[in-house]
CSV table of C-alpha atoms (C1' of nucleotides) in Angstrom, one decimal:
chain,number,residue,atom,x,y,z
F,19,MET,CA,-89.4,92.4,66.2
F,20,VAL,CA,-89.4,95.3,68.6
F,21,ARG,CA,-86.1,95.8,69.9
F,22,PRO,CA,-85.0,98.0,72.5
F,23,PRO,CA,-82.9,101.0,71.2
F,24,CYS,CA,-79.1,100.5,71.4
F,25,CYS,CA,-78.6,103.2,74.0
F,26,ASP,CA,-81.7,103.6,75.9
F,27,LYS,CA,-81.2,107.0,77.2
F,28,GLU,CA,-82.8,106.3,80.7
F,29,GLY,CA,-81.1,103.1,81.7
F,30,VAL,CA,-77.8,103.5,80.2
F,31,LYS,CA,-74.9,104.7,82.2
F,32,LYS,CA,-72.4,106.9,80.7
F,33,GLY,CA,-69.1,108.3,81.6
F,34,PRO,CA,-66.1,106.8,82.9
F,35,TRP,CA,-66.1,103.2,83.8
F,36,THR,CA,-65.7,102.1,87.4
F,37,PRO,CA,-63.3,99.2,88.4
F,38,GLU,CA,-66.4,97.2,89.2
F,39,GLU,CA,-67.7,97.5,85.7
F,40,ASP,CA,-64.4,96.8,84.2
F,41,ILE,CA,-64.0,93.6,86.3
F,42,THR,CA,-67.6,92.6,85.3
F,43,LEU,CA,-66.9,93.1,81.7
F,44,VAL,CA,-63.5,91.3,81.7
F,45,SER,CA,-64.7,88.4,83.6
F,46,TYR,CA,-67.6,88.0,81.1
F,47,ILE,CA,-65.3,88.1,78.1
F,48,GLN,CA,-62.9,85.7,79.8
F,49,GLU,CA,-65.8,83.4,79.9
F,50,HIS,CA,-67.5,83.9,76.7
F,51,GLY,CA,-64.9,85.7,74.6
F,52,PRO,CA,-65.4,89.0,72.8
F,53,GLY,CA,-68.2,89.4,70.5
F,54,ASN,CA,-71.9,89.3,70.7
F,55,TRP,CA,-71.8,92.7,72.3
F,56,ARG,CA,-75.5,93.2,72.4
F,57,ALA,CA,-75.7,90.4,74.8
F,58,VAL,CA,-73.2,91.7,77.1
F,59,PRO,CA,-75.1,94.3,79.0
F,60,ALA,CA,-78.0,92.0,79.5
F,61,LYS,CA,-75.8,89.0,80.5
F,62,THR,CA,-73.5,91.0,82.8
F,63,GLY,CA,-76.0,93.3,84.2
F,64,LEU,CA,-74.0,96.3,83.2
F,65,GLN,CA,-75.8,99.5,82.7
F,66,ARG,CA,-74.0,100.1,79.5
F,67,CYS,CA,-74.8,100.0,75.9
F,68,SER,CA,-73.2,97.3,73.9
F,69,LYS,CA,-71.1,99.8,71.9
F,70,SER,CA,-69.8,101.2,75.2
F,71,CYS,CA,-68.7,97.8,76.2
F,72,ARG,CA,-67.0,97.0,73.0
F,73,LEU,CA,-65.1,100.2,73.1
F,74,ARG,CA,-64.1,99.8,76.6
F,75,TRP,CA,-62.8,96.4,75.9
F,76,THR,CA,-61.1,97.2,72.6
F,77,ASN,CA,-59.6,100.5,73.8
F,78,TYR,CA,-58.6,99.6,77.3
F,79,LEU,CA,-59.2,96.4,78.7
F,80,ARG,CA,-58.0,94.2,75.9
F,81,PRO,CA,-54.9,92.2,76.9
F,82,GLY,CA,-51.7,93.3,75.2
F,83,ILE,CA,-52.3,96.9,75.0
F,84,LYS,CA,-49.4,99.2,75.6
F,85,ARG,CA,-50.0,102.5,77.2
F,86,GLY,CA,-47.8,105.4,77.8
F,87,ASN,CA,-45.3,107.3,75.5
F,88,PHE,CA,-44.9,106.4,71.8
F,89,THR,CA,-41.4,105.4,70.7
F,90,ASP,CA,-39.7,107.4,67.9
F,91,GLN,CA,-40.1,104.3,65.8
F,92,GLU,CA,-43.9,104.1,66.5
F,93,GLU,CA,-44.1,107.8,65.9
F,94,LYS,CA,-42.4,107.6,62.6
F,95,LEU,CA,-44.3,104.6,61.5
F,96,ILE,CA,-47.6,106.4,62.4
F,97,ILE,CA,-46.6,109.5,60.5
F,98,HIS,CA,-45.8,107.6,57.4
F,99,LEU,CA,-48.6,105.2,57.7
F,100,GLN,CA,-50.8,108.2,58.0
F,101,ALA,CA,-49.4,109.6,54.8
F,102,LEU,CA,-50.0,106.4,53.2
F,103,LEU,CA,-53.3,105.4,54.5
F,104,GLY,CA,-54.9,108.8,55.6
F,105,ASN,CA,-56.9,108.6,58.7
F,106,ARG,CA,-57.5,105.1,58.6
F,107,TRP,CA,-56.7,104.6,62.2
F,108,ALA,CA,-57.9,101.1,62.4
F,109,ALA,CA,-55.6,100.1,59.5
F,110,ILE,CA,-52.7,102.0,60.9
F,111,ALA,CA,-53.3,100.4,64.3
F,112,SER,CA,-53.2,97.0,62.6
F,113,TYR,CA,-49.4,97.8,62.2
F,114,LEU,CA,-49.0,98.6,65.8
F,115,PRO,CA,-50.7,95.7,67.5
F,116,GLU,CA,-50.0,97.2,71.0
F,117,ARG,CA,-51.8,100.3,70.3
F,118,THR,CA,-55.5,100.9,69.7
F,119,ASP,CA,-56.8,103.0,67.0
F,120,ASN,CA,-58.1,105.4,69.5
F,121,ASP,CA,-54.6,105.8,71.0
F,122,ILE,CA,-53.1,106.4,67.6
F,123,LYS,CA,-55.8,108.7,66.6
F,124,ASN,CA,-55.3,110.7,69.9
F,125,TYR,CA,-51.5,110.7,69.5
F,126,TRP,CA,-51.9,112.0,66.0
F,127,ASN,CA,-54.2,114.8,66.9
F,128,THR,CA,-52.5,115.9,69.9
F,129,HIS,CA,-48.8,115.4,69.1
F,130,LEU,CA,-48.0,114.5,65.5
F,131,LYS,CA,-50.2,117.0,63.8
F,132,LYS,CA,-48.6,119.8,65.7
F,133,LYS,CA,-45.2,118.4,65.2
F,134,LEU,CA,-45.6,118.1,61.5
F,135,ARG,CA,-46.9,121.6,61.3
F,136,GLN,CA,-43.9,123.0,63.2
F,137,ASP,CA,-41.6,120.9,61.1
F,138,GLY,CA,-42.9,122.7,58.2
F,139,SER,CA,-44.6,119.6,56.8
F,140,VAL,CA,-48.2,119.9,55.7
F,141,ASP,CA,-50.2,118.4,58.3
F,142,CYS,CA,-51.4,115.7,56.0
F,143,PRO,CA,-48.5,115.2,53.8
F,144,VAL,CA,-49.8,112.8,51.1
F,145,GLY,CA,-52.1,110.0,51.1
F,146,PRO,CA,-55.8,109.4,50.5
F,147,THR,CA,-57.0,111.7,53.2
F,148,GLY,CA,-58.9,113.7,50.7
F,149,GLN,CA,-59.9,110.8,48.7
F,150,ARG,CA,-62.6,109.6,51.0
F,151,SER,CA,-65.0,109.6,48.1
F,152,ALA,CA,-63.1,107.0,46.2
F,153,SER,CA,-64.4,103.4,46.6
F,154,LYS,CA,-62.3,101.1,48.6
F,155,GLY,CA,-61.4,99.2,45.5
F,156,GLN,CA,-60.1,102.3,43.9
F,157,TRP,CA,-58.3,103.2,47.1
F,158,GLU,CA,-56.6,99.9,47.2
F,159,LYS,CA,-55.4,100.2,43.6
F,160,ARG,CA,-54.2,103.5,44.4
F,161,LEU,CA,-52.4,102.1,47.3
F,162,GLN,CA,-50.8,99.5,45.5
F,163,THR,CA,-49.5,102.0,42.8
F,164,ASP,CA,-48.0,103.9,45.7
F,165,ILE,CA,-46.4,101.0,47.1
F,166,ASN,CA,-42.8,101.9,46.1
F,167,LEU,CA,-43.3,105.4,47.5
F,168,ALA,CA,-44.5,104.2,50.6
F,169,LYS,CA,-41.8,101.7,51.1
F,170,GLN,CA,-39.3,104.4,50.5
F,171,ALA,CA,-40.9,106.6,53.0
F,172,LEU,CA,-41.2,103.9,55.4
F,173,SER,CA,-37.7,102.8,55.1
F,174,GLU,CA,-36.7,106.4,55.9
F,175,ALA,CA,-39.0,106.3,58.8
F,176,LEU,CA,-37.3,103.3,60.1
F,177,SER,CA,-33.7,104.1,59.5
F,178,PHE,CA,-33.1,104.8,62.9
F,179,ASP,CA,-30.3,104.4,65.3
F,180,PRO,CA,-29.1,100.8,64.8
F,181,LYS,CA,-28.8,100.7,68.7
F,182,SER,CA,-32.5,100.6,68.8
F,183,ASP,CA,-32.8,97.9,66.3
F,184,LYS,CA,-35.3,96.3,68.8
F,185,LEU,CA,-38.0,97.7,66.9
F,186,VAL,CA,-38.7,94.5,65.3
F,187,SER,CA,-38.2,92.2,68.2
F,188,ASN,CA,-40.1,94.3,70.7
F,189,THR,CA,-43.2,94.6,68.8
F,190,THR,CA,-43.0,91.2,67.5
F,191,THR,CA,-42.7,89.4,70.7
F,192,THR,CA,-45.4,91.4,72.0
F,193,THR,CA,-47.9,90.0,69.4
F,194,THR,CA,-46.7,86.6,69.3
F,195,THR,CA,-45.9,86.1,72.8
F,196,THR,CA,-47.4,89.2,74.1
F,197,THR,CA,-44.4,89.5,76.4
F,198,THR,CA,-46.4,88.9,79.4
F,199,THR,CA,-46.4,92.5,79.8
F,200,SER,CA,-49.2,91.7,82.0
F,201,SER,CA,-47.1,90.1,84.7
F,202,ASN,CA,-45.3,93.2,85.7
F,203,GLY,CA,-45.6,95.7,83.1
F,204,GLU,CA,-41.8,96.1,83.2
F,205,ASN,CA,-41.2,94.0,80.1
F,206,CYS,CA,-42.1,97.0,78.1
F,207,ASN,CA,-38.4,98.2,78.0
F,208,ARG,CA,-39.0,101.6,76.6
F,209,THR,CA,-39.7,104.9,78.7
F,210,PRO,CA,-39.6,103.4,82.0
F,211,THR,CA,-41.0,106.5,83.4
F,212,SER,CA,-44.2,106.2,81.7
F,213,PRO,CA,-47.1,104.3,83.0
F,214,PHE,CA,-46.8,101.5,80.6
F,215,PHE,CA,-49.7,99.9,82.1
F,216,ALA,CA,-52.3,98.7,80.2
F,217,LEU,CA,-55.2,96.9,82.1
F,218,THR,CA,-54.3,93.5,81.1
F,219,THR,CA,-55.8,90.4,82.5
F,220,ASP,CA,-53.3,90.3,85.2
F,221,ASN,CA,-53.8,93.9,86.2
F,222,ILE,CA,-57.6,93.3,86.2
F,223,SER,CA,-57.0,90.5,88.5
F,224,LYS,CA,-55.0,92.7,90.9
F,225,LEU,CA,-57.7,95.3,90.4
F,226,LEU,CA,-60.3,92.9,91.6
F,227,GLU,CA,-58.2,91.8,94.5
F,228,GLN,CA,-57.6,95.3,95.6
F,229,TRP,CA,-61.1,96.2,95.1
F,230,ASN,CA,-62.2,93.2,97.1
F,231,LYS,CA,-60.1,94.4,99.9
F,232,GLY,CA,-62.1,97.5,100.0
F,233,SER,CA,-60.5,100.8,100.4
F,234,ASN,CA,-57.2,99.3,101.3
F,235,SER,CA,-55.9,101.9,98.8
F,236,ASN,CA,-52.3,101.9,100.2
F,237,SER,CA,-51.7,98.5,98.8
F,238,GLY,CA,-52.3,99.7,95.4
F,239,SER,CA,-49.9,100.8,92.8
F,240,SER,CA,-48.8,97.3,91.8
F,241,SER,CA,-47.5,96.1,95.1
F,242,THR,CA,-44.5,93.8,95.6
F,243,GLU,CA,-45.7,90.7,94.1
F,244,THR,CA,-45.8,91.7,90.5
F,245,GLU,CA,-43.5,88.9,90.0
F,246,SER,CA,-46.1,86.3,90.8
F,247,SER,CA,-46.5,84.6,87.3
F,248,GLY,CA,-49.7,83.4,88.4
F,249,SER,CA,-50.7,86.8,89.4
F,250,GLY,CA,-51.8,85.5,92.8
F,251,SER,CA,-55.4,86.1,92.2
F,252,ASN,CA,-56.7,83.4,90.1
F,253,SER,CA,-60.1,84.4,90.9
F,254,ILE,CA,-61.0,85.6,87.5
F,255,MET,CA,-58.1,85.2,85.2
F,256,SER,CA,-56.2,82.1,84.6
F,257,PRO,CA,-52.4,82.6,84.4
F,258,GLN,CA,-52.2,81.5,80.8
F,259,PRO,CA,-50.4,83.7,78.2
F,260,ILE,CA,-52.8,86.4,77.3
F,261,ASN,CA,-52.3,85.9,73.6
F,262,SER,CA,-53.5,82.3,73.8
F,263,VAL,CA,-56.5,83.2,75.6
F,264,GLY,CA,-58.2,83.8,72.3
F,265,LEU,CA,-59.6,87.1,73.3
F,266,GLY,CA,-59.3,88.6,69.9
F,267,LEU,CA,-55.7,89.6,70.2
F,268,ASP,CA,-54.9,87.3,67.5
F,269,SER,CA,-56.7,89.3,65.0
F,270,CYS,CA,-54.4,92.1,65.1
F,271,GLY,CA,-53.7,92.0,61.4
F,272,PRO,CA,-50.1,92.0,59.9
F,273,GLU,CA,-47.5,92.4,62.4
F,274,LEU,CA,-45.1,95.3,62.6
F,275,SER,CA,-42.2,92.7,62.3
F,276,MET,CA,-43.6,91.6,59.0
F,277,LEU,CA,-43.6,95.3,57.9
F,278,ALA,CA,-40.2,95.8,59.3
F,279,GLU,CA,-38.8,92.8,57.7
F,280,TRP,CA,-40.3,93.7,54.5
F,281,LEU,CA,-38.8,97.2,54.7
F,282,LEU,CA,-35.4,96.0,55.6
F,283,ASP,CA,-35.4,93.3,52.9
F,284,GLU,CA,-33.7,94.8,50.0
F,285,SER,CA,-34.6,92.0,47.9
F,286,VAL,CA,-38.3,92.9,48.0
F,287,ASP,CA,-37.5,96.2,46.4
F,288,GLN,CA,-38.0,94.7,43.0
F,289,ASP,CA,-40.6,92.4,44.0
F,290,GLN,CA,-43.6,94.0,45.5
F,291,GLY,CA,-45.5,90.7,45.8
F,292,GLN,CA,-45.3,90.4,49.6
F,293,PHE,CA,-46.6,93.9,50.1
F,294,CYS,CA,-49.2,93.4,47.6
F,295,ASP,CA,-50.5,90.7,49.8
F,296,MET,CA,-50.2,92.8,52.9
F,297,SER,CA,-52.1,95.6,51.2
F,298,LEU,CA,-54.9,93.5,50.6
F,299,ASP,CA,-54.8,92.4,54.1
F,300,PHE,CA,-55.4,95.7,55.6
F,301,GLY,CA,-58.8,94.7,56.9
F,302,VAL,CA,-60.4,97.7,55.3
Q,6,DA,C1',-51.2,130.1,97.1
Q,7,DA,C1',-54.8,130.7,93.9
Q,8,DA,C1',-56.5,131.1,89.4
Q,9,DT,C1',-56.1,130.4,84.7
Q,10,DC,C1',-54.6,128.0,80.7
Q,11,DG,C1',-53.6,124.3,77.9
Q,12,DC,C1',-52.9,119.5,77.0
Q,13,DC,C1',-54.3,114.8,77.2
Q,14,DC,C1',-57.2,110.9,76.7
Q,15,DA,C1',-61.2,108.1,77.7
Q,16,DA,C1',-65.7,108.1,76.0
Q,17,DC,C1',-69.5,109.4,73.2
Q,18,DC,C1',-71.9,110.1,68.8
Q,19,DG,C1',-73.1,109.5,64.1
Q,20,DC,C1',-72.4,107.2,60.0
Q,21,DC,C1',-71.4,103.1,57.2
Q,22,DA,C1',-71.1,98.3,55.7
Q,23,DG,C1',-71.9,93.5,56.2
Q,24,DG,C1',-74.7,89.9,57.5
Q,25,DG,C1',-79.1,87.9,58.6
Q,26,DT,C1',-84.0,87.5,58.1
Z,29,DC,C1',-85.0,92.2,47.1
Z,30,DA,C1',-85.6,95.1,50.9
Z,31,DC,C1',-85.3,95.8,55.6
Z,32,DC,C1',-83.3,95.5,60.1
Z,33,DC,C1',-79.6,94.6,63.2
Z,34,DT,C1',-75.1,94.6,64.9
Z,35,DG,C1',-70.5,95.8,64.8
Z,36,DG,C1',-66.8,98.8,63.3
Z,37,DC,C1',-64.7,103.1,62.3
Z,38,DG,C1',-63.6,108.1,62.4
Z,39,DG,C1',-64.6,112.5,64.4
Z,40,DT,C1',-65.5,115.1,68.2
Z,41,DT,C1',-66.2,116.2,73.1
Z,42,DG,C1',-65.4,117.1,77.8
Z,43,DG,C1',-63.4,116.1,82.4
Z,44,DG,C1',-59.2,115.6,84.7
Z,45,DC,C1',-54.7,117.1,85.5
Z,46,DG,C1',-50.4,119.4,85.2
Z,47,DA,C1',-48.0,123.7,83.9
Z,48,DT,C1',-47.7,128.4,84.0
Z,49,DT,C1',-48.8,133.2,85.5
DNA sequence: AAATCGCCCAACCGCCAGGGT
DNA sequence: CACCCTGGCGGTTGGGCGATT
């Protein structure tokens, strides 16, 4: 059972991914679905290790990823979830389906840590950060005992301007219908200045188009036909809603809407049942 | 206008857990 | 039961880019 090392130092390419590699990877996943990462480099001919492929997919290419500035709501949610969960970025990310754990981690390290420090808060307010040694079971128990505190904190965090009560709907639709952000990227109604532009399947298609056209760089920057629901280029991607493609997006864990609903539902105050279920669903 | 500094983010690395043999 | 393999996660790094001097 001699197996080649995961990252064969000679044959494995490192560094930034090229559009060609992205396209190769996406088209492979489109065909076979995510998973079996070990087979990906072999099947696609990519000079990347399986890990690298997986990371590229989950952090960048996966449909439904929102890029750009974090909203206040997201920020608050992250802060409080971090307080609650510690640096369990994957768990935190499960409540922000549009964000990757890497993004959240980066955002925390670059913005929030600093911000909290400036605000006079400790940089890791509460939470199990220092409890790494505890087993998961213990942690979960601890978590459940802290549920009331957490809820209070989260309620505070989400007691934002009623005008922006879109918190629920925004993120919800993104998971359930994935907002077809892919089609034009404008559906993300926040911070229009930011490049809200995840490399969705559609974008990849366009990427491929442009790439095929060669160095026709002028046509880049999402030309006029962003409207085309079928994305024009059906070469790789089918125009089906990306959430239904079954590319793993459905495994995003509990949706934010669920959390928000729970938060906003006063009646749950006395009854922790729902959240208990959720807490067991963290996917930790 | 050029040089320097600081920030951001994509990607890498190492460790760990779960599943399979 | 023990070992091996794969996938997942969190921490860290380094290149690119914009802001500042």
